[in-house]
Amino acid sequence: MNRRDLAEIRARVCASLDGEVLEVGFGSGLNIPHYPSAVARVRAVDPATMGRKLAARRVAASRVPVEYVGLDGESLPAEPDSIDHVLVTWTLCTIPDVRRALSEIRRVLRPGGSLHFAEHGLSPDDRVARWQHRMTPLQRRMAGGCHLDRPIGQLVADSGLELVKLDNYYAEGPKITGYMFEGVAVKS
Ligand SMILES: C[S@@+](CC[C@H](N)C(=O)[O-])C[C@H]1O[C@@H](n2cnc3c(N)ncnc32)[C@H](O)[C@@H]1O
């Protein structure tokens, strides 16, 4: 996850964040260097203790205060309408009940608040999609529950958030893991 090309994506996805941010799937904190100084505080949600260990040095060096607040994106420890932005990168592929997580994200965002995301998912190319479906059971076992074939754009749109920006493209590397959904969705 620490690739240079992914760092460029992280920089774009984080660029317009400010105020109170909740990051779902905080992992090893690779987005920390990209938080703008306009971010007041980041609340981190992630179940992985290993991720916390890997993140410790980045968290300690962060200009923006980071606080761990929860373990599961399906149940966010935040009041309704309380968060300016939710950030999620390469995590919606893994959360078991992704629709529930998106519903939680919508619940905690304030009206006008936005979800900023960069995720891999289902390709529109039939041949790639066939392999994504075929390989997902193995990928789930090998990569901590990661699905290759989630239609991320559709899932975000179905959550009731309004997609105001969505860029799709293949990132570097194999197409089955590299079809990207990078965007912003707003709560009305
Ligand atoms: C591929 S890693 C991405 C980590 C980080 N977002 C990044 O961009 O480097 C997927 C992350 O999702 C987290 N995760 C798995 N299940 C989760 C859940 N139910 N709620 C929140 N995060 C979860 C994992 O612990 C892991 O940190």
mmCIF file of C-alpha atoms and ligand atoms in Angstrom:
data_model
loop_
_atom_site.group_PDB
_atom_site.id
_atom_site.type_symbol
_atom_site.label_atom_id
_atom_site.label_comp_id
_atom_site.label_asym_id
_atom_site.label_seq_id
_atom_site.Cartn_x
_atom_site.Cartn_y
_atom_site.Cartn_z
ATOM 1 C CA MET A 1 0.000 0.000 0.000
ATOM 2 C CA ASN A 2 3.055 2.250 0.288
ATOM 3 C CA ARG A 3 3.591 2.599 -3.478
ATOM 4 C CA ARG A 4 4.546 5.923 -5.042
ATOM 5 C CA ASP A 5 1.651 5.882 -7.524
ATOM 6 C CA LEU A 6 -0.796 5.231 -4.675
ATOM 7 C CA ALA A 7 0.713 8.163 -2.737
ATOM 8 C CA GLU A 8 -0.306 10.415 -5.640
ATOM 9 C CA ILE A 9 -3.875 9.116 -5.375
ATOM 10 C CA ARG A 10 -3.850 9.638 -1.591
ATOM 11 C CA ALA A 11 -2.695 13.237 -2.096
ATOM 12 C CA ARG A 12 -5.594 13.957 -4.476
ATOM 13 C CA VAL A 13 -8.217 12.287 -2.286
ATOM 14 C CA CYS A 14 -7.098 14.133 0.855
ATOM 15 C CA ALA A 15 -6.498 17.541 -0.767
ATOM 16 C CA SER A 16 -9.843 19.163 0.047
ATOM 17 C CA LEU A 17 -10.341 17.771 3.557
ATOM 18 C CA ASP A 18 -10.813 20.147 6.461
ATOM 19 C CA GLY A 19 -12.370 20.297 9.920
ATOM 20 C CA GLU A 20 -13.432 17.062 11.638
ATOM 21 C CA VAL A 21 -12.427 13.977 9.641
ATOM 22 C CA LEU A 22 -13.249 10.352 10.349
ATOM 23 C CA GLU A 23 -11.024 7.832 8.575
ATOM 24 C CA VAL A 24 -12.528 4.370 8.180
ATOM 25 C CA GLY A 25 -9.882 1.654 7.704
ATOM 26 C CA PHE A 26 -7.042 3.790 9.034
ATOM 27 C CA GLY A 27 -4.531 0.954 8.574
ATOM 28 C CA SER A 28 -0.904 1.956 8.997
ATOM 29 C CA GLY A 29 -1.650 5.666 8.638
ATOM 30 C CA LEU A 30 -0.379 6.100 5.085
ATOM 31 C CA ASN A 31 -2.764 9.005 4.494
ATOM 32 C CA ILE A 32 -1.311 11.037 7.383
ATOM 33 C CA PRO A 33 1.292 12.896 5.295
ATOM 34 C CA HIS A 34 -1.504 14.016 2.977
ATOM 35 C CA TYR A 35 -3.868 15.545 5.552
ATOM 36 C CA PRO A 36 -4.099 19.281 4.818
ATOM 37 C CA SER A 37 -3.355 21.624 7.733
ATOM 38 C CA ALA A 38 -7.025 22.732 7.580
ATOM 39 C CA VAL A 39 -7.949 19.368 9.150
ATOM 40 C CA ALA A 40 -8.577 19.957 12.869
ATOM 41 C CA ARG A 41 -8.622 16.313 13.978
ATOM 42 C CA VAL A 42 -8.804 12.812 12.557
ATOM 43 C CA ARG A 43 -10.787 10.076 14.287
ATOM 44 C CA ALA A 44 -9.499 6.677 13.227
ATOM 45 C CA VAL A 45 -11.502 3.447 12.915
ATOM 46 C CA ASP A 46 -9.800 0.113 12.220
ATOM 47 C CA PRO A 47 -9.907 -3.366 13.771
ATOM 48 C CA ALA A 48 -6.250 -4.268 13.121
ATOM 49 C CA THR A 49 -3.814 -4.066 16.032
ATOM 50 C CA MET A 50 -0.875 -4.689 13.690
ATOM 51 C CA GLY A 51 -1.920 -1.610 11.698
ATOM 52 C CA ARG A 52 -1.771 0.459 14.879
ATOM 53 C CA LYS A 53 1.770 -0.688 15.545
ATOM 54 C CA LEU A 54 2.807 0.162 11.992
ATOM 55 C CA ALA A 55 1.057 3.534 12.251
ATOM 56 C CA ALA A 56 2.546 4.530 15.618
ATOM 57 C CA ARG A 57 5.484 6.526 14.312
ATOM 58 C CA ARG A 58 3.381 8.321 11.676
ATOM 59 C CA VAL A 59 0.691 9.126 14.257
ATOM 60 C CA ALA A 60 3.314 10.513 16.673
ATOM 61 C CA ALA A 61 4.811 12.714 13.936
ATOM 62 C CA SER A 62 1.459 13.904 12.567
ATOM 63 C CA ARG A 63 0.748 17.659 12.549
ATOM 64 C CA VAL A 64 -2.942 16.781 12.703
ATOM 65 C CA PRO A 65 -4.078 15.081 15.946
ATOM 66 C CA VAL A 66 -5.194 11.481 15.369
ATOM 67 C CA GLU A 67 -7.390 9.631 17.851
ATOM 68 C CA TYR A 68 -8.463 5.990 17.614
ATOM 69 C CA VAL A 69 -12.191 5.887 18.268
ATOM 70 C CA GLY A 70 -13.423 2.527 17.010
ATOM 71 C CA LEU A 71 -12.836 -0.857 15.482
ATOM 72 C CA ASP A 72 -15.548 -1.370 12.887
ATOM 73 C CA GLY A 73 -16.757 0.688 9.962
ATOM 74 C CA GLU A 74 -20.145 -1.023 10.264
ATOM 75 C CA SER A 75 -20.758 0.699 13.594
ATOM 76 C CA LEU A 76 -19.239 4.167 13.769
ATOM 77 C CA PRO A 77 -18.835 5.752 17.213
ATOM 78 C CA ALA A 78 -19.993 9.244 16.230
ATOM 79 C CA GLU A 79 -23.164 11.284 16.633
ATOM 80 C CA PRO A 80 -25.454 11.723 13.623
ATOM 81 C CA ASP A 81 -24.627 14.779 11.460
ATOM 82 C CA SER A 82 -21.371 15.416 13.340
ATOM 83 C CA ILE A 83 -18.505 14.822 10.893
ATOM 84 C CA ASP A 84 -17.278 17.146 8.115
ATOM 85 C CA HIS A 85 -15.619 14.468 5.985
ATOM 86 C CA VAL A 86 -15.164 10.715 5.977
ATOM 87 C CA LEU A 87 -12.010 9.384 4.321
ATOM 88 C CA VAL A 88 -11.767 5.805 3.113
ATOM 89 C CA THR A 89 -8.981 4.329 0.981
ATOM 90 C CA TRP A 90 -8.756 0.689 -0.174
ATOM 91 C CA THR A 91 -11.074 -0.453 2.624
ATOM 92 C CA LEU A 92 -14.630 -0.736 1.208
ATOM 93 C CA CYS A 93 -13.347 -3.887 -0.542
ATOM 94 C CA THR A 94 -12.795 -5.515 2.856
ATOM 95 C CA ILE A 95 -15.543 -4.446 5.268
ATOM 96 C CA PRO A 96 -17.904 -7.453 5.413
ATOM 97 C CA ASP A 97 -21.201 -5.528 5.202
ATOM 98 C CA VAL A 98 -20.167 -2.658 2.981
ATOM 99 C CA ARG A 99 -23.721 -1.326 2.563
ATOM 100 C CA ARG A 100 -24.057 -1.045 6.318
ATOM 101 C CA ALA A 101 -20.735 0.796 6.535
ATOM 102 C CA LEU A 102 -21.849 3.260 3.864
ATOM 103 C CA SER A 103 -25.115 3.772 5.692
ATOM 104 C CA GLU A 104 -23.145 4.516 8.855
ATOM 105 C CA ILE A 105 -20.932 6.960 6.952
ATOM 106 C CA ARG A 106 -24.033 8.758 5.701
ATOM 107 C CA ARG A 107 -25.490 8.842 9.222
ATOM 108 C CA VAL A 108 -22.439 10.506 10.815
ATOM 109 C CA LEU A 109 -21.734 13.048 8.043
ATOM 110 C CA ARG A 110 -23.229 16.484 8.591
ATOM 111 C CA PRO A 111 -25.507 17.803 5.839
ATOM 112 C CA GLY A 112 -23.117 19.142 3.194
ATOM 113 C CA GLY A 113 -20.337 16.897 4.518
ATOM 114 C CA SER A 114 -18.589 14.536 2.145
ATOM 115 C CA LEU A 115 -17.107 11.082 1.725
ATOM 116 C CA HIS A 116 -13.697 11.086 -0.009
ATOM 117 C CA PHE A 117 -12.675 7.712 -1.354
ATOM 118 C CA ALA A 118 -10.137 5.807 -3.410
ATOM 119 C CA GLU A 119 -11.024 2.140 -3.797
ATOM 120 C CA HIS A 120 -10.443 -0.733 -6.195
ATOM 121 C CA GLY A 121 -13.387 -2.723 -7.502
ATOM 122 C CA LEU A 122 -15.392 -4.226 -10.320
ATOM 123 C CA SER A 123 -14.089 -3.477 -13.800
ATOM 124 C CA PRO A 124 -16.520 -2.636 -16.629
ATOM 125 C CA ASP A 125 -14.429 -4.874 -18.929
ATOM 126 C CA ASP A 126 -16.147 -8.268 -19.156
ATOM 127 C CA ARG A 127 -12.935 -10.271 -19.361
ATOM 128 C CA VAL A 128 -11.415 -8.524 -16.318
ATOM 129 C CA ALA A 129 -14.685 -8.741 -14.385
ATOM 130 C CA ARG A 130 -14.934 -12.487 -15.058
ATOM 131 C CA TRP A 131 -11.482 -12.974 -13.506
ATOM 132 C CA GLN A 132 -12.386 -10.687 -10.622
ATOM 133 C CA HIS A 133 -15.437 -12.828 -9.828
ATOM 134 C CA ARG A 134 -13.405 -16.013 -10.239
ATOM 135 C CA MET A 135 -10.519 -14.864 -8.032
ATOM 136 C CA THR A 136 -12.495 -13.132 -5.265
ATOM 137 C CA PRO A 137 -12.967 -16.262 -3.081
ATOM 138 C CA LEU A 138 -9.198 -16.838 -3.084
ATOM 139 C CA GLN A 139 -8.438 -13.135 -2.605
ATOM 140 C CA ARG A 140 -10.769 -13.043 0.403
ATOM 141 C CA ARG A 141 -8.839 -15.881 2.028
ATOM 142 C CA MET A 142 -5.399 -14.525 1.155
ATOM 143 C CA ALA A 143 -5.958 -10.795 1.705
ATOM 144 C CA GLY A 144 -7.967 -10.355 4.885
ATOM 145 C CA GLY A 145 -11.441 -10.461 3.340
ATOM 146 C CA CYS A 146 -10.711 -8.264 0.295
ATOM 147 C CA HIS A 147 -13.252 -8.521 -2.562
ATOM 148 C CA LEU A 148 -12.023 -7.785 -6.089
ATOM 149 C CA ASP A 149 -15.487 -7.393 -7.576
ATOM 150 C CA ARG A 150 -17.430 -4.819 -5.592
ATOM 151 C CA PRO A 151 -19.131 -2.154 -7.752
ATOM 152 C CA ILE A 152 -17.913 0.705 -5.580
ATOM 153 C CA GLY A 153 -19.485 3.576 -7.554
ATOM 154 C CA GLN A 154 -22.881 1.886 -7.481
ATOM 155 C CA LEU A 155 -22.588 1.049 -3.777
ATOM 156 C CA VAL A 156 -21.769 4.665 -2.920
ATOM 157 C CA ALA A 157 -24.630 5.951 -5.081
ATOM 158 C CA ASP A 158 -27.030 3.409 -3.495
ATOM 159 C CA SER A 159 -26.126 4.674 -0.001
ATOM 160 C CA GLY A 160 -28.041 7.890 -0.607
ATOM 161 C CA LEU A 161 -24.931 10.067 -0.824
ATOM 162 C CA GLU A 162 -24.714 12.158 -3.979
ATOM 163 C CA LEU A 163 -21.723 11.304 -6.139
ATOM 164 C CA VAL A 164 -20.284 14.664 -7.183
ATOM 165 C CA LYS A 165 -16.993 13.319 -8.540
ATOM 166 C CA LEU A 166 -16.010 9.881 -9.750
ATOM 167 C CA ASP A 167 -12.904 8.986 -11.725
ATOM 168 C CA ASN A 168 -12.386 5.430 -12.923
ATOM 169 C CA TYR A 169 -9.085 4.136 -14.255
ATOM 170 C CA TYR A 170 -6.617 1.286 -13.964
ATOM 171 C CA ALA A 171 -3.814 1.890 -11.481
ATOM 172 C CA GLU A 172 -0.421 0.317 -12.070
ATOM 173 C CA GLY A 173 -0.225 -3.462 -11.698
ATOM 174 C CA PRO A 174 -2.650 -6.301 -12.497
ATOM 175 C CA LYS A 175 -6.003 -5.191 -13.862
ATOM 176 C CA ILE A 176 -8.002 -7.448 -11.539
ATOM 177 C CA THR A 177 -6.742 -5.574 -8.472
ATOM 178 C CA GLY A 178 -6.232 -2.219 -10.161
ATOM 179 C CA TYR A 179 -9.573 -0.885 -11.382
ATOM 180 C CA MET A 180 -9.977 2.304 -9.367
ATOM 181 C CA PHE A 181 -12.897 4.354 -8.118
ATOM 182 C CA GLU A 182 -11.677 7.747 -6.911
ATOM 183 C CA GLY A 183 -14.255 10.279 -5.882
ATOM 184 C CA VAL A 184 -16.315 12.438 -3.599
ATOM 185 C CA ALA A 185 -19.930 11.937 -2.476
ATOM 186 C CA VAL A 186 -21.915 14.521 -0.541
ATOM 187 C CA LYS A 187 -24.690 14.189 2.024
ATOM 188 C CA SER A 188 -27.569 16.492 1.169
HETATM 189 C C1 LIG B 1 -5.928 -2.675 2.329
HETATM 190 S S1 LIG B 1 -5.981 -2.008 3.947
HETATM 191 C C2 LIG B 1 -6.012 -0.257 3.616
HETATM 192 C C3 LIG B 1 -5.512 0.541 4.763
HETATM 193 C C4 LIG B 1 -5.474 2.058 4.573
HETATM 194 N N1 LIG B 1 -6.800 2.617 4.390
HETATM 195 C C5 LIG B 1 -4.599 2.452 3.404
HETATM 196 O O1 LIG B 1 -5.087 3.124 2.488
HETATM 197 O O2 LIG B 1 -3.407 2.108 3.425
HETATM 198 C C6 LIG B 1 -7.664 -2.351 4.482
HETATM 199 C C7 LIG B 1 -7.937 -1.872 5.883
HETATM 200 O O3 LIG B 1 -9.309 -2.114 6.204
HETATM 201 C C8 LIG B 1 -9.354 -2.448 7.564
HETATM 202 N N2 LIG B 1 -10.636 -3.084 7.893
HETATM 203 C C9 LIG B 1 -10.992 -4.376 7.750
HETATM 204 N N3 LIG B 1 -12.244 -4.575 8.209
HETATM 205 C C10 LIG B 1 -12.681 -3.389 8.643
HETATM 206 C C11 LIG B 1 -13.910 -2.932 9.245
HETATM 207 N N4 LIG B 1 -14.933 -3.787 9.470
HETATM 208 N N5 LIG B 1 -14.009 -1.649 9.580
HETATM 209 C C12 LIG B 1 -12.997 -0.772 9.352
HETATM 210 N N6 LIG B 1 -11.815 -1.139 8.778
HETATM 211 C C13 LIG B 1 -11.667 -2.423 8.442
HETATM 212 C C14 LIG B 1 -8.139 -3.358 7.739
HETATM 213 O O4 LIG B 1 -7.776 -3.552 9.090
HETATM 214 C C15 LIG B 1 -7.087 -2.591 6.945
HETATM 215 O O5 LIG B 1 -6.433 -1.632 7.740
#
